[in-house]
Coordinates of C-alpha atoms in Angstrom, one line a residue:
Chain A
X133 CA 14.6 9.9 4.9
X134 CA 13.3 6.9 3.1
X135 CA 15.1 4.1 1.5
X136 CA 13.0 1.5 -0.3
X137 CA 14.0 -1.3 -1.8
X138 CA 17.8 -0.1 -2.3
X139 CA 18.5 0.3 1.2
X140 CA 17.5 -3.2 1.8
X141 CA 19.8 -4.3 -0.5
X142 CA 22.6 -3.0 0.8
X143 CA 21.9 -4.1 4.0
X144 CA 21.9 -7.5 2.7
X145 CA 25.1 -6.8 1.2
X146 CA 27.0 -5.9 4.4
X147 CA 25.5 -8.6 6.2
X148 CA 26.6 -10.7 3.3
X149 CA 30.7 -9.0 4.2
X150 CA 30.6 -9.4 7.6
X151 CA 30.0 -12.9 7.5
X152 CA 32.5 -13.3 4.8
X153 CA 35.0 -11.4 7.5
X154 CA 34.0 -13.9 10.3
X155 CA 34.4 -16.7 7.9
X156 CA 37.6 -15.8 6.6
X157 CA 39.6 -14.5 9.9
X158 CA 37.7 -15.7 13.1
X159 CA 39.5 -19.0 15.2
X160 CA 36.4 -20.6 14.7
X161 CA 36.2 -24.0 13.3
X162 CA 35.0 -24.9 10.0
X163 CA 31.7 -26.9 11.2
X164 CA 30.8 -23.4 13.3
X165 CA 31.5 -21.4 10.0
X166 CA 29.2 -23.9 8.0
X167 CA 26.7 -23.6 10.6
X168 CA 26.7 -19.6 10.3
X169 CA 26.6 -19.8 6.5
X170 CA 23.4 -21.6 7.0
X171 CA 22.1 -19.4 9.5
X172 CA 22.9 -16.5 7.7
X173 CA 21.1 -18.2 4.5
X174 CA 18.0 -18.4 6.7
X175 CA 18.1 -15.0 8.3
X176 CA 18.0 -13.8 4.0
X177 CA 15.1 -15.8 3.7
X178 CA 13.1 -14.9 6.9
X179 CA 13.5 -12.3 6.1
X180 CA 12.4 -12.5 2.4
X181 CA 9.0 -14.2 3.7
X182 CA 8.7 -11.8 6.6
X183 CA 7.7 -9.0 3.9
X184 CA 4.6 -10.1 2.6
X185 CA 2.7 -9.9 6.1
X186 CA 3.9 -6.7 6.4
X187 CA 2.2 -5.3 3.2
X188 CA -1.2 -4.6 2.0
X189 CA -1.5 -2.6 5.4
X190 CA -2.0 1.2 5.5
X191 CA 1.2 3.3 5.6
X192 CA 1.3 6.3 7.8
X193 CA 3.6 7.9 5.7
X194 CA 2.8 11.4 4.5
X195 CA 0.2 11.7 1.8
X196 CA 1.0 12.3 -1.7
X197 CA 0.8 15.8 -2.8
X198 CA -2.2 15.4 -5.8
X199 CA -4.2 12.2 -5.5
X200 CA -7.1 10.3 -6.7
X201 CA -9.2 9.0 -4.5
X202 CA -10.4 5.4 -5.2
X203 CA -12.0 4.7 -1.8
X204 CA -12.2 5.7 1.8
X205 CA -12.6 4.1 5.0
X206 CA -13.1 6.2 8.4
X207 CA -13.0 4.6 12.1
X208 CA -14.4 7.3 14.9
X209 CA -13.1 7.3 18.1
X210 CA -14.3 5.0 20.5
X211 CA -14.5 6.3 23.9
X212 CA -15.4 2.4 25.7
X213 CA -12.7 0.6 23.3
X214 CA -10.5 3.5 23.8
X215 CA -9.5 3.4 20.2
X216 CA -8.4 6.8 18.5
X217 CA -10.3 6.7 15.3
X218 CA -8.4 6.8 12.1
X219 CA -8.9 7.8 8.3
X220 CA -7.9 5.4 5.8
X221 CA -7.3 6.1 2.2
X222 CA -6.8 4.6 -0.9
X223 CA -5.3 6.3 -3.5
X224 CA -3.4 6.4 -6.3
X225 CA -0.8 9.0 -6.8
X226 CA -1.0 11.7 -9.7
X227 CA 2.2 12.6 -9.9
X228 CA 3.5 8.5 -10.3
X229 CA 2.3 7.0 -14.1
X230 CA 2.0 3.5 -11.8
X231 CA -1.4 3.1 -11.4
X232 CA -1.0 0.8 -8.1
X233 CA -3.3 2.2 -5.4
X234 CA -1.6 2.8 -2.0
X235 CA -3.0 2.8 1.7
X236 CA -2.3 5.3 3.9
X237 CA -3.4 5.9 7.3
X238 CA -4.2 9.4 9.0
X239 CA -5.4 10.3 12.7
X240 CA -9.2 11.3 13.0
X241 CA -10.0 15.0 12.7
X242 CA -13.7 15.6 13.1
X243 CA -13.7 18.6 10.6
X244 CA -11.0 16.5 8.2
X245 CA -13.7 13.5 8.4
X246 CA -16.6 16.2 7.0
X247 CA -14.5 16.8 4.2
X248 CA -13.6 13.0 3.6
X249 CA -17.2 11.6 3.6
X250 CA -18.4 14.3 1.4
X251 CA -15.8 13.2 -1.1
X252 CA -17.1 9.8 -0.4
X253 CA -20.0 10.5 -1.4
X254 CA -19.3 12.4 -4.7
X255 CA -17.3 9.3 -5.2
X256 CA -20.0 6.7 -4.9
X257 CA -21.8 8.7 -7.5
X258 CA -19.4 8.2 -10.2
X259 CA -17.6 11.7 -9.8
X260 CA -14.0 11.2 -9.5
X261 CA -12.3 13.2 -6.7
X262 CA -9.2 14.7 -6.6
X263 CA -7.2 15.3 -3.3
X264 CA -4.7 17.8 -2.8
X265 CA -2.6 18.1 0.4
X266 CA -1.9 21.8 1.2
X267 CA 1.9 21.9 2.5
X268 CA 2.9 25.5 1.3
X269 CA 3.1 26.4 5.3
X270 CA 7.0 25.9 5.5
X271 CA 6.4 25.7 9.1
X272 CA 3.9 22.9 8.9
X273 CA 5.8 19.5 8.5
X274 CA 4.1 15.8 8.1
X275 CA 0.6 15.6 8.6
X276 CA 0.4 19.6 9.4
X277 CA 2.0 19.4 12.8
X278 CA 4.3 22.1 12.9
X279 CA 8.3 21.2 12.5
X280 CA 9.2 23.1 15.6
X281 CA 8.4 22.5 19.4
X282 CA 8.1 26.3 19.9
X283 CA 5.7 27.0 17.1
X284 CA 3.4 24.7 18.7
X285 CA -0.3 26.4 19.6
X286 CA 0.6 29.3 16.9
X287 CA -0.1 27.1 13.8
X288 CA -3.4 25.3 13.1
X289 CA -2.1 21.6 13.4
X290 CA -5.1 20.2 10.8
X291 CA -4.3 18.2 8.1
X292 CA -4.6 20.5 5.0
X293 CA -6.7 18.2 2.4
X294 CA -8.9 19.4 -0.2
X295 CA -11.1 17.2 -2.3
X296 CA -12.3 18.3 -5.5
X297 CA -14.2 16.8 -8.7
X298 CA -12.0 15.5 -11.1
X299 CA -11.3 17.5 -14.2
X300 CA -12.2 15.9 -17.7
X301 CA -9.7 14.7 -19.3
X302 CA -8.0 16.3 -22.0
X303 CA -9.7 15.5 -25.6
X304 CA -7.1 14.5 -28.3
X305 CA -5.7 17.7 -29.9
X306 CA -6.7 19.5 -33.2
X307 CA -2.8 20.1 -34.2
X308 CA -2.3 18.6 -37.4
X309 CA -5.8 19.0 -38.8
X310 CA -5.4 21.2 -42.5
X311 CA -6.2 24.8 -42.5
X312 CA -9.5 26.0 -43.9
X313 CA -9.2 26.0 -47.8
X314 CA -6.7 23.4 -47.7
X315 CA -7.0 20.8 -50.2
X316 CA -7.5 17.8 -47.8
X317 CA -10.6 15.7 -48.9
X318 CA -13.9 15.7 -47.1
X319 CA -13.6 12.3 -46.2
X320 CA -10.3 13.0 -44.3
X321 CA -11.8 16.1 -42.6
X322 CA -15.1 14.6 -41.4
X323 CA -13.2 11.2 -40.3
X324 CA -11.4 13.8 -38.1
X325 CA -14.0 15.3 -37.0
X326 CA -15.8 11.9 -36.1
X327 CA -13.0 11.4 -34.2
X328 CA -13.0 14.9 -32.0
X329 CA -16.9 14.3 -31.3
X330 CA -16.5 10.5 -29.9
X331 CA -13.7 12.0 -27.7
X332 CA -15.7 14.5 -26.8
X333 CA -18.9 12.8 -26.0
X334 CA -16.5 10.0 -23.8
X335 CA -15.8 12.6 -21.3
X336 CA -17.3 12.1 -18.1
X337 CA -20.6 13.9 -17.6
X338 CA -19.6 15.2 -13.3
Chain B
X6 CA 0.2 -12.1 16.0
X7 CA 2.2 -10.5 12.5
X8 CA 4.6 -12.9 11.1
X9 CA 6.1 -10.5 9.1
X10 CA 7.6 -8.3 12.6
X11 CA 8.4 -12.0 14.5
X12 CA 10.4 -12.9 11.2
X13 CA 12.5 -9.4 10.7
X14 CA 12.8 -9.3 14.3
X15 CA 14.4 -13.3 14.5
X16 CA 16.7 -11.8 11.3
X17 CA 17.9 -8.7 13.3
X18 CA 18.8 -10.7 16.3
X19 CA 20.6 -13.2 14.5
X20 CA 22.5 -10.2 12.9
X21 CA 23.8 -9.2 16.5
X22 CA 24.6 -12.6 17.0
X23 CA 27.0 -12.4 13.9
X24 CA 28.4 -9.0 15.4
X25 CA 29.2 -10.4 18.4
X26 CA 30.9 -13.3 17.0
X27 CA 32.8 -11.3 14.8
X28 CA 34.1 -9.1 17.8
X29 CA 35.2 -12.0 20.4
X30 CA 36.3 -14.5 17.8
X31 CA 38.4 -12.8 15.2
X32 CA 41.7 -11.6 15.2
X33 CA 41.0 -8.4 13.4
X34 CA 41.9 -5.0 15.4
X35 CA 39.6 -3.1 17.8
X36 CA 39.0 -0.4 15.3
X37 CA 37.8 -2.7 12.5
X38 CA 35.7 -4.3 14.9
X39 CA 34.4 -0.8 15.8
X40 CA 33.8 0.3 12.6
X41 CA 31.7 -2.9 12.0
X42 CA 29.4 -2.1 14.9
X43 CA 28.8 1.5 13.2
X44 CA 28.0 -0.3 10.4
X45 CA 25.8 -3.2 11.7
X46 CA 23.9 -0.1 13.5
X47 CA 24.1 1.8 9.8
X48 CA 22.5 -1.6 8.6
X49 CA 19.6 -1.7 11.4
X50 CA 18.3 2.0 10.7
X51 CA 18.5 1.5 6.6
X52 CA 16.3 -1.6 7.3
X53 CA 14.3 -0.2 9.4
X54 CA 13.9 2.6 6.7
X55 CA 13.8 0.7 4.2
X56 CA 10.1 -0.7 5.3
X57 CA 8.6 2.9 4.9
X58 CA 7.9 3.2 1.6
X59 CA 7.4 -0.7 1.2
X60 CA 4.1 -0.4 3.2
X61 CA 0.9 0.1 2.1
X62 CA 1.1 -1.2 -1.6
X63 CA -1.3 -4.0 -2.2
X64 CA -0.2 -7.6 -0.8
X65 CA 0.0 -10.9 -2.8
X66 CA -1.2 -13.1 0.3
X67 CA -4.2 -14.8 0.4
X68 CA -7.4 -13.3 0.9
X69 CA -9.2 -13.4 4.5
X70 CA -11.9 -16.1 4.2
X71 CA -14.8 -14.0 4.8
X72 CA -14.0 -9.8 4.0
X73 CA -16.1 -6.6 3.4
X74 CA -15.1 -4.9 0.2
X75 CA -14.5 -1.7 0.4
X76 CA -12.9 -0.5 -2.7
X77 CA -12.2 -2.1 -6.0
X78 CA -9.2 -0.7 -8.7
X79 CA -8.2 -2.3 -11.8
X80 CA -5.8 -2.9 -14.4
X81 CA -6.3 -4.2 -17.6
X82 CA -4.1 -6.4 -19.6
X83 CA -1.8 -4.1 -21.9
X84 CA -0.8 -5.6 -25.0
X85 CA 1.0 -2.5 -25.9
X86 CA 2.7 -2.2 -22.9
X87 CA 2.6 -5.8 -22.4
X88 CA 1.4 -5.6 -19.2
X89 CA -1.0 -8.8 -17.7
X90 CA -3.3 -6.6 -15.9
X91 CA -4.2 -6.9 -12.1
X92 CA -7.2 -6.2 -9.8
X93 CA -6.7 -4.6 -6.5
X94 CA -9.0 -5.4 -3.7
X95 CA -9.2 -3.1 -0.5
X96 CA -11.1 -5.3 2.0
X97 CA -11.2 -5.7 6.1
X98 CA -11.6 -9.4 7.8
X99 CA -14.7 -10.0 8.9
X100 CA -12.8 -12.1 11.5
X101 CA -11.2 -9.2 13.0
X102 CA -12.9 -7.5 16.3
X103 CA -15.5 -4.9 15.7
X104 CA -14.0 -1.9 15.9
X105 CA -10.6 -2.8 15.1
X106 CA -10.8 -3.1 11.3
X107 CA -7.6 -2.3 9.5
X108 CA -8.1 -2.3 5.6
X109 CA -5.7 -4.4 3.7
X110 CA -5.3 -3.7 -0.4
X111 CA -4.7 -7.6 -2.0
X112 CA -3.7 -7.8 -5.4
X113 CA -5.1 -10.6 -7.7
X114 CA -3.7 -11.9 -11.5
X115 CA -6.3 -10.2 -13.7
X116 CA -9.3 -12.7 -15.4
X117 CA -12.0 -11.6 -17.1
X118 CA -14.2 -13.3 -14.6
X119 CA -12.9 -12.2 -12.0
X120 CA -13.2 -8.3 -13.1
X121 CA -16.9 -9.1 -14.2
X122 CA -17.8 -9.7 -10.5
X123 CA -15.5 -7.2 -8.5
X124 CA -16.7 -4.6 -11.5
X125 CA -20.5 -6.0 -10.2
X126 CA -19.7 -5.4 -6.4
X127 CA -18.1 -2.1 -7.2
X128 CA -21.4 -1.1 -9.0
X129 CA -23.3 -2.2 -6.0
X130 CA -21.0 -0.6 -3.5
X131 CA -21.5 3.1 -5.2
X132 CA -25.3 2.4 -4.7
X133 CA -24.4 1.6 -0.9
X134 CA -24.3 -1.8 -0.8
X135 CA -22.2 -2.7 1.3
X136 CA -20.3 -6.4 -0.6
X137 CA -19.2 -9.5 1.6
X138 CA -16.7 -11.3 0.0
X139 CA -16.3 -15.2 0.5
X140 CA -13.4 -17.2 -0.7
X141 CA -13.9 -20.6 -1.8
X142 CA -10.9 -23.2 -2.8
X143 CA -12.0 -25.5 -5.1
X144 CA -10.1 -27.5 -7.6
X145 CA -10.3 -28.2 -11.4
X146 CA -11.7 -30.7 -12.6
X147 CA -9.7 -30.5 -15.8
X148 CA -6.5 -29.7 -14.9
X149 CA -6.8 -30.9 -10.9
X150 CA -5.0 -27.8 -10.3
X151 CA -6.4 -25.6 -7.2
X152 CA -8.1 -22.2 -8.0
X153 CA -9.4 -19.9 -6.1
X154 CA -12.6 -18.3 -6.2
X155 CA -14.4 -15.1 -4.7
X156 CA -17.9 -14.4 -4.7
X157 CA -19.5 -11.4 -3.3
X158 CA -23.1 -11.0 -1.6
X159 CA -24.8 -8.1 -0.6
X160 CA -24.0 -7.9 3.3
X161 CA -27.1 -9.0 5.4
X162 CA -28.8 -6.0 7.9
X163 CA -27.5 -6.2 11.1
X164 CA -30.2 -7.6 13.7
X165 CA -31.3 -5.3 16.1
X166 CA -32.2 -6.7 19.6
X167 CA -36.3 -6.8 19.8
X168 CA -38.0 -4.4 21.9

């Protein structure tokens, strides 16, 4: 479970109580209260400025289920560093209207890392690429490793992505246009028509 | 060293600091003081639950110095929606050890000039160019105020030892 920005709140909130509590009923005396008021104001505001070096850097949180990719970044193993080798990913969720990309971080998958710099390279020639993260197996949790201990070995434990060109987008709909034989000028019908065409020819040609 | 982990980390200790205070010094009864444990402990896995979905949107700090671009989003003013518009960078600091490059996505207030170029170093980067990024601190010499600058070269070919 996740909690975001409304968790954090709350927390704040009951930290804010419990030092109203010690405040209000501790023997303490009042310069130690003061002193804890201030303290407590600079544990909110740590904490405040403590957040912005923590963002901007990839989440390993699962991927969304649709995506557009925007751009890719792949480290392989190293066996002499004795790094792991990770896929990064920026992306911006289809299924959010926000278009902020987010980072997210996967482990390397030689097969996974095919599939990712082929994408890659659709991508750097202008074809926009669509990923999809294939999570129908109800046994197969986050990041396709299977939910139960037992299951393990009888599932394939690969990270289900697909990548796949972009579809064009929709062009703007005919509804409203008058029936043949209607008695709508020619102007009207060809400035309509104009319109279709431009829409049409504004699609992208992958 | 990450600020951001030293700076939660000083917060959550201070927290248990207030806990234990609140147990020794007040008069309230043993179960109260229970139940506030349970909840500073409630309080400790929200936050720490909390950070999830806060990570990996783009970050208002400040640039790295020198960084390799490697992807480019963005967003346009909106008068209708009357949005100001944005541009994302995803880069890595060229400071960082080889090998241990974690991308980072910055976000910058959107200016026409500013799009011009990273719309450039995109264009260059889908012909496989790789971009280096530079950012320079100058100041106005109308207003006085301090802007920042970016500009982008086409990296240089690494140098191969000679044979």
């Amino acid at each position: 479970m996740t909690l975001g920005i409304g968790g954090l709140v709350t927390a704040y909130v009951l930290l804010a109580a419990a030092l109203a509590g010690l405040n209000i009923f501790s023997v303490w005396s009042w310069p130690v209260k003061a002193l804890m008021l201030m303290l407590t104001a600079a544990a909110y505001l740590t904490l405040y400025y403590s957040f912005p070096p923590l963002l901007g850097w990839p989440s390993d949180a699962e991927l969304p289920k649709r995506f557009q990719l925007v751009a890719l970044y792949a480290q392989e193993p190293d066996r002499f560093t004795g790094t792991r080798g990770r896929i990064f990913f920026w992306l911006l969720d289809k299924q959010m209207a926000s278009g902020v990309p987010r980072a997210y971080e996967i482990d390397f998958e030689p097969e996974l890392h095919a599939r990712v710099k082929e994408a890659g390279q659709r991508l750097r020639k202008n074809v926009p690429q669509i990923g999809e993260v294939g999570a129908d197996d109800p046994d197969l949790g986050r990041h396709g490793v299977p939910r139960e201990e037992g299951k393990l070995g009888q599932k394939s434990q690969k990270m289900q992505i697909r990548f796949f060109d972009a579809p064009p987008d929709a062009p703007p709909s005919k509804e409203g246009l008058p029936a043949p034989g209607s008695d709508a000028t020619a102007a009207d019908l060809m400035q309509r028509e104009q319109a279709v065409e431009g829409a049409d020819r504004a699609q992208p040609s992958g | 060293m990450n600020w951001g982990i030293v700076g939660v980390a000083f917060a959550y200790a201070f927290v248990l600091l207030l806990l234990a205070g609140l147990i020794f010094r007040t008069r309230w009864g043993w179960y109260v003081k229970g139940i506030f444990a349970v909840l500073v402990a409630a309080l400790f896995l929200a936050t720490f639950r909390s950070y999830a979905p806060l990570i990996g949107w783009p970050s208002k700090v400040a640039l790295p110095q020198r960084f390799n671009l490697l992807g480019v989003a963005v967003e346009e003013p909106n008068k209708t929606t009357q949005t100001r518009g944005r541009i994302y960078l995803w880069v890595t600091d060229m400071e960082q050890q080889l090998g241990k490059h974690i991308p980072r996505a910055h976000v910058l207030p959107y200016t026409p000039q500013m799009h011009a170029k990273v719309t450039d170093a995109a264009r260059k980067l889908r012909k496989s160019l790789p971009q280096l990024g530079e950012v320079a601190i100058g100041t106005n010499q109308a207003t006085g105020a301090m802007e920042v600058d970016i500009q982008f070269f086409d990296m240089p070919d690494p140098l191969f030892p000679e044979k």
